Amino acid sequence: MKYIFVTGGVVSSLGKGLTAASLGTLLENRGLKVTLQKFDPYLNVDPGTMSPFQHGEVYVLDDGAETDLDLGHYERFTNTKLTRMNNLTSGQVYARVLEKERRGDYLGKTVQVIPHVTDEIKFRIQQIAETSKADVLITEIGGTTGDIEGLPFLEAIREFALEVGFHNAIFIHVTYVPYIKAAGELKTKPTQQSVAKLREIGITPHILVCRSDRPLSKELRQKISLFCNVPYEGVVEEKDVDHTIYEVPLMLQRERMDDLVCRLLHLDTPAANMAHWQDILRKLIAPQHRVRIGVVGKYIGLQDAYKSVYEAIMHGGVGNDCGIEIERVEAEELEKEGPEKLLERVGGVLVPGGFGERGIEGKIRAVRYARERRVPYLGLCLGMQVATIEFARHVLGLAEAHSAEFDPDTPHPVIAMLDEQRRVTRKGGTMRLGAQPVQLKVGTRGSKLYGAFVVNERHRHRFEFNNAYRERYEQAGFVFSGTSPDGKLVELVELEDHPFFVACQFHPEFQSKPNAPHPLFRGFIAAAHHFLHAKPV
């Protein structure tokens, strides 16, 4: 087993996760089995209770783990299937250490950060190494070097590398080389300071990935190499991409980063064949067709809140050789301005998941616009629930229909709480989570899109369609095309007299990849393109 540890310096949001995922892509295409892991220094047990404005998207795994959004990058860029063991937070570490202390596992010893906390972190690395059977484990350390809460993780990986031997473990440090406009030059001092901080902790990076908005000159690389004690070939340029994040693996390959990693870890592998990845890039950068998609949400101002949704839309475009322009529409703004003004140029409308009442009426108006104007519609989780509310109000004549989540006193709770959720009081990790089987109805659009009758999809919800109203919906042409195997939970709905109106209770965006677009997104983009008659937008 070989180990790669990825740290970051200077500022957060440099793209450590993308760098780790892209390196994973290259190593997989050299014939290696790769798995990835994320350490998050915050004290939350997981991001499940955190606001999207604080943390961005919560990414859900097959086993129901609510994890950091970087795990989405790992699964999209590689073939690895992750579990809750692949995301570790300080909250989990300290909870486990304190549980052991209360049980008496430490036999009366004083419990300390070293060795008890660091041993717990190392144990998680060993656990993944043993269970994954991978050739290479890439572990990303969240936060920025020098953060107080991240120090135990850095100490743990320093100790771990010493234990497994330095020919089996390397350190990659992602740093920032800013351009100072007034001086007219790139500055290396932040990188020097960050590496110095890392070396104080006892870690000397083997590779420096230098994030910048412009190319690094040979002289600049030489300076970074000299002052940071990293070989010249270990100074890797990672410039801002021109078009899409899926350019990063090829950028790192041009920098021969994967060659260097394999040499440092004594891995004898052929060069990565990235022809299929180049084809994906061609479809993203120079597609045959174009379409505009309207995404109506309540966290539109934050790019990371709908990260997997945006990526899955782009994957749907790849599956149709169709370029995508996403029109981000704030649901509250749509309530004021109206859908006619904000959605008039789109070929498809998508309403993603979310929680809370804010913006709900705007989402319902977007659904009505798509249904009545016959604009292709895709609803995800809450997007399915608002579709059923809209249909109840404007087709079934139940004017006061609503979800019990937003109006507990509604006379027509077409969306109600899951029975299993009624006695739940704790917020973290208690929703209906993870992969669940979905039985698809023969002959429906859903079964045709999937090309299957049973699929597994990831969930994250507390409320469901109220079966007391199912017969009234069906009589009006509302098709329940997917349910739980016992038929009790509605999973997928569609309209029989609409070009494309599909909504699901699950989150298909979590299983979409650039080289394997999710069937619902592929079908949605195809319908949106057809709606606009293949005209450029």
Short mmCIF file of C-alpha atoms in Angstrom, two decimals, residues 6-455:
data_model
loop_
_atom_site.label_atom_id
_atom_site.label_comp_id
_atom_site.label_asym_id
_atom_site.label_seq_id
_atom_site.Cartn_x
_atom_site.Cartn_y
_atom_site.Cartn_z
CA VAL A 6 -2.41 16.26 0.42
CA THR A 7 -2.21 19.41 2.53
CA GLY A 8 -2.97 23.04 1.74
CA GLY A 9 -1.50 26.40 2.64
CA VAL A 10 -1.92 30.20 2.46
CA VAL A 11 -5.71 30.23 2.00
CA SER A 12 -8.61 27.78 1.90
CA SER A 13 -10.58 26.81 -1.24
CA LEU A 14 -7.43 26.31 -3.30
CA GLY A 15 -8.71 23.07 -4.78
CA LYS A 16 -6.97 20.40 -2.70
CA GLY A 17 -9.93 18.10 -3.30
CA LEU A 18 -9.80 18.58 -7.07
CA THR A 19 -6.05 18.07 -7.06
CA ALA A 20 -6.40 14.84 -5.09
CA ALA A 21 -9.24 13.60 -7.31
CA SER A 22 -7.35 14.50 -10.50
CA LEU A 23 -4.25 12.67 -9.32
CA GLY A 24 -6.51 9.71 -8.53
CA THR A 25 -7.78 9.81 -12.12
CA LEU A 26 -4.25 9.69 -13.52
CA LEU A 27 -3.15 6.85 -11.25
CA GLU A 28 -6.27 4.82 -12.10
CA ASN A 29 -5.50 5.24 -15.76
CA ARG A 30 -2.05 3.89 -15.11
CA GLY A 31 -3.69 0.64 -13.96
CA LEU A 32 -3.65 1.24 -10.20
CA LYS A 33 -6.54 0.79 -7.80
CA VAL A 34 -7.04 4.06 -5.94
CA THR A 35 -9.15 5.15 -2.99
CA LEU A 36 -9.41 8.58 -1.37
CA GLN A 37 -10.09 9.91 2.09
CA LYS A 38 -10.87 13.35 3.58
CA PHE A 39 -9.95 14.58 7.05
CA ASP A 40 -11.97 17.61 8.19
CA PRO A 41 -10.68 19.44 11.28
CA TYR A 42 -14.01 20.97 12.37
CA LEU A 43 -15.69 19.69 15.54
CA ASN A 44 -19.02 18.79 13.93
CA VAL A 45 -19.47 15.02 13.76
CA ASP A 46 -20.36 15.46 10.08
CA PRO A 47 -21.63 18.32 7.88
CA GLY A 48 -25.23 17.04 7.99
CA THR A 49 -26.47 19.76 10.34
CA MET A 50 -24.46 22.61 8.80
CA SER A 51 -26.00 25.37 6.67
CA PRO A 52 -25.12 25.31 2.97
CA PHE A 53 -23.93 28.89 3.41
CA GLN A 54 -21.41 27.61 5.97
CA HIS A 55 -20.28 24.44 4.29
CA GLY A 56 -21.74 24.12 0.82
CA GLU A 57 -23.30 20.87 -0.31
CA VAL A 58 -23.67 17.81 1.91
CA TYR A 59 -22.65 14.83 -0.20
CA VAL A 60 -24.42 11.54 0.61
CA LEU A 61 -22.81 8.13 0.14
CA ASP A 62 -24.39 4.73 -0.49
CA ASP A 63 -24.15 3.79 3.18
CA GLY A 64 -26.00 6.94 4.24
CA ALA A 65 -22.99 8.94 5.41
CA GLU A 66 -23.39 12.72 5.15
CA THR A 67 -19.96 13.90 4.07
CA ASP A 68 -17.85 16.74 2.73
CA LEU A 69 -18.46 17.78 -0.87
CA ASP A 70 -14.88 16.83 -1.82
CA LEU A 71 -15.96 13.19 -1.63
CA GLY A 72 -18.19 14.04 -4.59
CA HIS A 73 -15.09 15.03 -6.55
CA TYR A 74 -13.42 11.76 -5.55
CA GLU A 75 -16.34 9.65 -6.82
CA ARG A 76 -16.86 11.70 -9.99
CA PHE A 77 -13.19 11.60 -11.03
CA THR A 78 -12.45 7.98 -10.11
CA ASN A 79 -14.12 4.58 -9.95
CA THR A 80 -13.85 4.31 -6.18
CA LYS A 81 -16.98 3.69 -4.08
CA LEU A 82 -16.64 5.50 -0.78
CA THR A 83 -18.15 4.79 2.65
CA ARG A 84 -18.47 6.71 5.91
CA MET A 85 -14.95 5.48 6.75
CA ASN A 86 -13.57 7.78 4.01
CA ASN A 87 -14.52 11.02 5.79
CA LEU A 88 -13.19 11.74 9.27
CA THR A 89 -13.82 14.87 11.34
CA SER A 90 -12.32 16.12 14.59
CA GLY A 91 -15.78 15.64 16.08
CA GLN A 92 -15.70 11.93 15.27
CA VAL A 93 -12.14 11.57 16.58
CA TYR A 94 -12.79 13.27 19.92
CA ALA A 95 -16.14 11.50 20.37
CA ARG A 96 -14.42 8.12 19.95
CA VAL A 97 -11.52 9.03 22.24
CA LEU A 98 -13.86 10.25 24.98
CA GLU A 99 -16.06 7.17 24.61
CA LYS A 100 -12.98 4.98 25.14
CA GLU A 101 -11.97 7.05 28.15
CA ARG A 102 -15.41 6.63 29.74
CA ARG A 103 -15.24 2.87 29.16
CA GLY A 104 -11.85 2.71 30.83
CA ASP A 105 -10.03 1.56 27.70
CA TYR A 106 -7.01 3.71 28.53
CA LEU A 107 -6.55 1.96 31.90
CA GLY A 108 -6.37 5.15 33.95
CA LYS A 109 -3.82 6.91 31.75
CA THR A 110 -3.97 10.66 31.15
CA VAL A 111 -5.74 11.10 27.78
CA GLN A 112 -3.79 13.46 25.52
CA VAL A 113 -3.72 14.68 21.92
CA ILE A 114 -0.49 12.71 21.47
CA PRO A 115 -0.74 9.74 21.39
CA HIS A 116 -4.48 9.11 21.87
CA VAL A 117 -6.00 11.54 19.35
CA THR A 118 -3.25 10.97 16.78
CA ASP A 119 -3.51 7.19 17.21
CA GLU A 120 -7.22 7.40 16.45
CA ILE A 121 -6.49 9.30 13.24
CA LYS A 122 -3.81 6.80 12.19
CA PHE A 123 -6.20 3.96 12.94
CA ARG A 124 -8.64 5.36 10.38
CA ILE A 125 -5.91 5.45 7.73
CA GLN A 126 -4.99 1.84 8.51
CA GLN A 127 -8.66 0.81 8.43
CA ILE A 128 -9.14 2.19 4.91
CA ALA A 129 -5.88 0.60 3.79
CA GLU A 130 -7.02 -2.82 4.99
CA THR A 131 -10.62 -2.72 3.78
CA SER A 132 -10.18 -1.02 0.40
CA LYS A 133 -7.52 -3.40 -0.97
CA ALA A 134 -6.32 -0.44 -3.04
CA ASP A 135 -2.79 0.12 -4.34
CA VAL A 136 -2.79 3.80 -3.39
CA LEU A 137 -4.63 5.76 -0.69
CA ILE A 138 -4.83 9.54 -1.19
CA THR A 139 -5.69 11.39 2.01
CA GLU A 140 -6.64 15.06 1.91
CA ILE A 141 -6.26 17.16 5.07
CA GLY A 142 -8.91 19.88 5.15
CA GLY A 143 -8.28 23.44 6.27
CA THR A 144 -5.04 25.39 6.00
CA THR A 145 -1.61 24.58 7.43
CA GLY A 146 -1.26 26.46 10.71
CA ASP A 147 -4.90 26.17 11.76
CA ILE A 148 -5.03 25.09 15.40
CA GLU A 149 -7.72 22.45 14.86
CA GLY A 150 -5.73 20.83 12.04
CA LEU A 151 -2.53 20.25 14.00
CA PRO A 152 -3.45 16.76 15.33
CA PHE A 153 -4.09 15.56 11.77
CA LEU A 154 -0.73 16.86 10.54
CA GLU A 155 1.06 15.28 13.47
CA ALA A 156 -0.74 12.01 12.80
CA ILE A 157 0.28 11.84 9.14
CA ARG A 158 3.87 12.78 10.08
CA GLU A 159 3.97 9.85 12.48
CA PHE A 160 2.25 7.53 9.99
CA ALA A 161 4.73 8.28 7.20
CA LEU A 162 7.59 7.51 9.59
CA GLU A 163 6.00 4.19 10.54
CA VAL A 164 5.30 2.93 6.99
CA GLY A 165 8.60 4.19 5.57
CA PHE A 166 9.26 7.21 3.39
CA HIS A 167 9.39 5.12 0.21
CA ASN A 168 5.73 4.25 0.87
CA ALA A 169 4.37 7.71 1.71
CA ILE A 170 4.72 11.16 0.17
CA PHE A 171 3.42 14.63 0.97
CA ILE A 172 1.88 16.99 -1.60
CA HIS A 173 1.32 20.59 -0.54
CA VAL A 174 -1.13 22.76 -2.49
CA THR A 175 -0.27 26.43 -2.17
CA TYR A 176 -1.04 29.82 -3.68
CA VAL A 177 1.18 32.03 -5.81
CA PRO A 178 -0.65 35.38 -6.03
CA TYR A 179 -0.21 37.98 -8.74
CA ILE A 180 0.30 41.47 -7.30
CA LYS A 181 -1.08 43.88 -9.88
CA ALA A 182 0.72 46.94 -8.53
CA ALA A 183 4.07 45.16 -8.72
CA GLY A 184 3.21 43.38 -11.97
CA GLU A 185 4.56 40.04 -10.80
CA LEU A 186 3.79 36.75 -9.09
CA LYS A 187 4.93 36.49 -5.48
CA THR A 188 6.42 33.36 -3.91
CA LYS A 189 6.63 34.55 -0.30
CA PRO A 190 3.21 33.14 0.77
CA THR A 191 4.31 29.74 -0.54
CA GLN A 192 7.63 29.99 1.26
CA GLN A 193 5.89 30.89 4.53
CA SER A 194 3.39 28.05 4.17
CA VAL A 195 6.08 25.47 3.54
CA ALA A 196 8.10 26.83 6.45
CA LYS A 197 5.06 26.36 8.69
CA LEU A 198 4.66 22.79 7.45
CA ARG A 199 8.34 22.04 8.10
CA GLU A 200 8.00 23.39 11.65
CA ILE A 201 5.44 20.63 12.21
CA GLY A 202 7.91 18.08 10.89
CA ILE A 203 6.63 17.58 7.34
CA THR A 204 8.69 18.38 4.26
CA PRO A 205 6.61 18.22 1.06
CA HIS A 206 7.86 16.15 -1.85
CA ILE A 207 5.69 18.04 -4.35
CA LEU A 208 4.40 21.61 -4.36
CA VAL A 209 1.25 22.22 -6.42
CA CYS A 210 1.26 25.95 -7.11
CA ARG A 211 -2.16 27.48 -7.75
CA SER A 212 -2.07 30.64 -9.81
CA ASP A 213 -4.09 32.57 -12.35
CA ARG A 214 -1.17 32.67 -14.81
CA PRO A 215 1.81 30.50 -15.83
CA LEU A 216 4.91 30.22 -13.65
CA SER A 217 8.20 31.19 -15.28
CA LYS A 218 11.26 28.93 -15.10
CA GLU A 219 12.95 31.46 -12.81
CA LEU A 220 9.97 31.50 -10.46
CA ARG A 221 9.92 27.72 -10.24
CA GLN A 222 13.65 27.69 -9.51
CA LYS A 223 13.14 30.22 -6.73
CA ILE A 224 10.32 28.19 -5.17
CA SER A 225 12.42 25.03 -5.46
CA LEU A 226 15.43 26.65 -3.77
CA PHE A 227 13.62 28.36 -0.91
CA CYS A 228 11.15 25.54 -0.21
CA ASN A 229 13.68 22.70 -0.44
CA VAL A 230 11.68 20.91 -3.15
CA PRO A 231 13.31 19.56 -6.35
CA TYR A 232 12.60 21.66 -9.44
CA GLU A 233 10.51 18.90 -11.03
CA GLY A 234 8.43 18.80 -7.83
CA VAL A 235 7.22 22.37 -8.37
CA VAL A 236 3.98 21.74 -10.28
CA GLU A 237 1.99 24.50 -11.95
CA GLU A 238 -1.79 24.31 -11.49
CA LYS A 239 -3.14 27.35 -13.30
CA ASP A 240 -6.81 28.36 -13.18
CA VAL A 241 -8.63 26.32 -15.82
CA ASP A 242 -10.08 28.08 -18.84
CA HIS A 243 -13.30 26.10 -19.20
CA THR A 244 -13.98 23.27 -16.77
CA ILE A 245 -12.56 21.51 -13.71
CA TYR A 246 -12.23 18.36 -15.82
CA GLU A 247 -9.17 19.97 -17.44
CA VAL A 248 -7.16 19.52 -14.23
CA PRO A 249 -6.11 15.84 -14.72
CA LEU A 250 -4.69 16.62 -18.15
CA MET A 251 -2.98 19.72 -16.79
CA LEU A 252 -1.27 17.67 -14.09
CA GLN A 253 -0.34 15.02 -16.65
CA ARG A 254 1.35 17.69 -18.79
CA GLU A 255 3.29 18.67 -15.69
CA ARG A 256 4.32 14.99 -15.37
CA MET A 257 3.08 14.95 -11.79
CA ASP A 258 1.86 11.36 -11.98
CA ASP A 259 5.27 10.26 -13.33
CA LEU A 260 6.96 11.89 -10.35
CA VAL A 261 4.50 10.38 -7.86
CA CYS A 262 5.06 6.88 -9.27
CA ARG A 263 8.83 7.35 -9.18
CA LEU A 264 8.79 8.57 -5.57
CA LEU A 265 6.59 5.65 -4.49
CA HIS A 266 8.49 3.07 -6.58
CA LEU A 267 5.43 2.21 -8.66
CA ASP A 268 6.25 0.65 -12.03
CA THR A 269 3.25 1.46 -14.24
CA PRO A 270 2.63 2.43 -17.88
CA ALA A 271 1.73 6.02 -18.78
CA ALA A 272 -1.91 6.98 -18.30
CA ASN A 273 -4.06 6.73 -21.42
CA MET A 274 -6.35 9.76 -21.16
CA ALA A 275 -7.94 9.61 -24.64
CA HIS A 276 -11.44 9.10 -23.20
CA TRP A 277 -10.91 12.08 -20.88
CA GLN A 278 -9.87 14.22 -23.85
CA ASP A 279 -13.11 13.25 -25.59
CA ILE A 280 -15.09 14.39 -22.53
CA LEU A 281 -13.24 17.72 -22.63
CA ARG A 282 -13.98 18.15 -26.32
CA LYS A 283 -17.70 17.76 -25.62
CA LEU A 284 -17.49 20.26 -22.76
CA ILE A 285 -15.38 22.86 -24.57
CA ALA A 286 -16.50 22.51 -28.21
CA PRO A 287 -19.91 20.75 -28.17
CA GLN A 288 -22.08 20.20 -31.24
CA HIS A 289 -25.13 21.81 -29.59
CA ARG A 290 -26.02 24.31 -26.86
CA VAL A 291 -28.84 24.67 -24.35
CA ARG A 292 -29.70 26.89 -21.39
CA ILE A 293 -31.00 25.32 -18.16
CA GLY A 294 -32.74 27.27 -15.40
CA VAL A 295 -31.90 26.08 -11.86
CA VAL A 296 -34.37 27.51 -9.32
CA GLY A 297 -33.02 27.31 -5.78
CA LYS A 298 -32.68 29.14 -2.48
CA TYR A 299 -28.88 28.95 -2.17
CA ILE A 300 -28.13 30.21 -5.67
CA GLY A 301 -25.65 32.80 -4.40
CA LEU A 302 -23.30 30.05 -3.22
CA GLN A 303 -21.73 27.96 -5.97
CA ASP A 304 -20.91 25.00 -3.72
CA ALA A 305 -24.46 24.61 -2.35
CA TYR A 306 -25.58 22.78 -5.53
CA LYS A 307 -22.17 21.48 -6.60
CA SER A 308 -23.24 17.96 -7.57
CA VAL A 309 -26.38 19.25 -9.33
CA TYR A 310 -24.38 21.62 -11.54
CA GLU A 311 -21.86 18.89 -12.32
CA ALA A 312 -24.59 16.35 -13.17
CA ILE A 313 -26.19 18.88 -15.54
CA MET A 314 -22.83 19.26 -17.29
CA HIS A 315 -22.52 15.46 -17.46
CA GLY A 316 -25.95 15.31 -19.09
CA GLY A 317 -24.59 17.74 -21.64
CA VAL A 318 -21.58 15.49 -22.30
CA GLY A 319 -23.99 12.59 -22.86
CA ASN A 320 -25.73 14.64 -25.58
CA ASP A 321 -22.66 16.44 -26.99
CA CYS A 322 -24.41 19.57 -25.80
CA GLY A 323 -22.89 22.62 -24.14
CA ILE A 324 -24.73 23.89 -21.07
CA GLU A 325 -25.34 27.41 -19.87
CA ILE A 326 -26.84 27.39 -16.39
CA GLU A 327 -29.23 30.21 -15.53
CA ARG A 328 -29.17 30.47 -11.74
CA VAL A 329 -32.55 31.72 -10.53
CA GLU A 330 -33.13 32.73 -6.91
CA ALA A 331 -36.49 31.28 -5.82
CA GLU A 332 -37.41 34.37 -3.80
CA GLU A 333 -36.60 36.59 -6.76
CA LEU A 334 -38.87 34.46 -8.93
CA GLU A 335 -41.70 35.08 -6.45
CA LYS A 336 -41.33 38.81 -7.08
CA GLU A 337 -40.44 38.95 -10.77
CA GLY A 338 -42.43 35.96 -12.05
CA PRO A 339 -41.25 32.95 -14.09
CA GLU A 340 -42.17 34.53 -17.43
CA LYS A 341 -39.38 37.07 -17.02
CA LEU A 342 -36.72 34.87 -15.42
CA LEU A 343 -37.29 31.58 -17.26
CA GLU A 344 -38.31 32.73 -20.74
CA ARG A 345 -34.95 31.85 -22.34
CA VAL A 346 -34.38 28.41 -20.82
CA GLY A 347 -34.83 25.04 -22.48
CA GLY A 348 -35.38 23.22 -19.19
CA VAL A 349 -36.23 23.96 -15.57
CA LEU A 350 -34.63 22.14 -12.64
CA VAL A 351 -35.61 22.51 -8.98
CA PRO A 352 -33.04 20.94 -6.61
CA GLY A 353 -33.37 19.79 -3.01
CA GLY A 354 -33.37 21.97 0.07
CA PHE A 355 -34.89 22.58 3.49
CA GLY A 356 -36.99 25.36 5.00
CA GLU A 357 -39.92 27.44 3.80
CA ARG A 358 -38.01 30.32 2.22
CA GLY A 359 -38.47 30.44 -1.55
CA ILE A 360 -41.01 27.60 -1.69
CA GLU A 361 -43.70 29.62 -3.47
CA GLY A 362 -41.16 30.68 -6.08
CA LYS A 363 -40.29 27.06 -6.74
CA ILE A 364 -43.99 26.18 -7.05
CA ARG A 365 -44.41 28.98 -9.61
CA ALA A 366 -41.43 27.62 -11.57
CA VAL A 367 -43.05 24.16 -11.64
CA ARG A 368 -46.35 25.58 -12.84
CA TYR A 369 -44.56 27.52 -15.59
CA ALA A 370 -42.78 24.36 -16.78
CA ARG A 371 -45.93 22.25 -16.65
CA GLU A 372 -48.21 24.71 -18.44
CA ARG A 373 -45.64 25.90 -21.00
CA ARG A 374 -44.53 22.30 -21.61
CA VAL A 375 -40.93 23.17 -20.77
CA PRO A 376 -38.87 20.08 -19.76
CA TYR A 377 -38.76 19.79 -15.99
CA LEU A 378 -36.57 17.81 -13.59
CA GLY A 379 -37.26 17.92 -9.85
CA LEU A 380 -34.87 16.55 -7.23
CA CYS A 381 -36.08 15.66 -3.71
CA LEU A 382 -37.81 18.92 -2.68
CA GLY A 383 -38.19 19.48 -6.43
CA MET A 384 -40.51 16.44 -6.51
CA GLN A 385 -42.43 17.61 -3.47
CA VAL A 386 -43.13 21.09 -4.87
CA ALA A 387 -44.21 19.45 -8.15
CA THR A 388 -46.86 17.45 -6.29
CA ILE A 389 -47.98 20.56 -4.36
CA GLU A 390 -48.31 22.55 -7.58
CA PHE A 391 -50.31 19.77 -9.25
CA ALA A 392 -52.65 19.52 -6.26
CA ARG A 393 -53.33 23.24 -6.24
CA HIS A 394 -53.77 23.92 -9.93
CA VAL A 395 -54.98 20.61 -11.41
CA LEU A 396 -56.75 18.83 -8.57
CA GLY A 397 -58.28 22.06 -7.27
CA LEU A 398 -56.88 21.70 -3.74
CA ALA A 399 -56.00 25.38 -3.39
CA GLU A 400 -54.57 25.09 0.12
CA ALA A 401 -52.50 21.96 -0.52
CA HIS A 402 -49.02 22.10 0.95
CA SER A 403 -46.31 20.13 2.69
CA ALA A 404 -46.69 19.50 6.40
CA GLU A 405 -43.07 20.62 6.67
CA PHE A 406 -44.00 24.18 5.74
CA ASP A 407 -47.65 24.34 6.85
CA PRO A 408 -48.52 21.85 9.61
CA ASP A 409 -52.15 23.06 9.55
CA THR A 410 -52.79 22.64 5.83
CA PRO A 411 -56.11 20.86 5.12
CA HIS A 412 -54.39 18.93 2.31
CA PRO A 413 -50.92 17.70 3.40
CA VAL A 414 -49.99 16.10 0.09
CA ILE A 415 -46.45 15.87 1.47
CA ALA A 416 -46.24 14.41 4.99
CA MET A 417 -43.53 13.24 7.34
CA LEU A 418 -42.24 9.70 6.99
CA ASP A 419 -43.68 7.47 9.73
CA GLU A 420 -40.19 6.48 10.83
CA GLN A 421 -39.31 10.17 11.36
CA ARG A 422 -42.17 11.13 13.66
CA ARG A 423 -40.36 10.27 16.88
CA VAL A 424 -36.94 11.51 15.80
CA THR A 425 -35.61 14.41 17.86
CA ARG A 426 -31.88 14.39 17.04
CA LYS A 427 -30.99 16.24 13.83
CA GLY A 428 -27.68 14.69 12.80
CA GLY A 429 -27.70 11.53 10.66
CA THR A 430 -31.37 10.75 11.33
CA MET A 431 -33.04 11.33 7.95
CA ARG A 432 -33.79 8.59 5.44
CA LEU A 433 -30.28 8.39 4.09
CA GLY A 434 -28.21 6.50 1.56
CA ALA A 435 -28.86 4.05 -1.25
CA GLN A 436 -32.35 2.56 -1.36
CA PRO A 437 -33.90 0.31 -4.06
CA VAL A 438 -36.41 1.92 -6.42
CA GLN A 439 -38.91 -0.25 -8.32
CA LEU A 440 -39.73 1.27 -11.73
CA LYS A 441 -43.07 0.80 -13.46
CA VAL A 442 -42.92 -0.97 -16.82
CA GLY A 443 -43.52 1.29 -19.83
CA THR A 444 -42.96 4.59 -18.05
CA ARG A 445 -40.48 7.24 -19.08
CA GLY A 446 -38.49 6.46 -15.94
CA SER A 447 -37.99 2.80 -16.79
CA LYS A 448 -37.07 3.70 -20.38
CA LEU A 449 -34.50 6.28 -19.27
CA TYR A 450 -32.84 3.84 -16.88
CA GLY A 451 -33.24 0.81 -19.13
CA ALA A 452 -34.00 -1.15 -15.95
CA PHE A 453 -36.82 -1.96 -13.56
CA VAL A 454 -34.93 -1.79 -10.26
CA VAL A 455 -32.25 0.79 -9.46
#
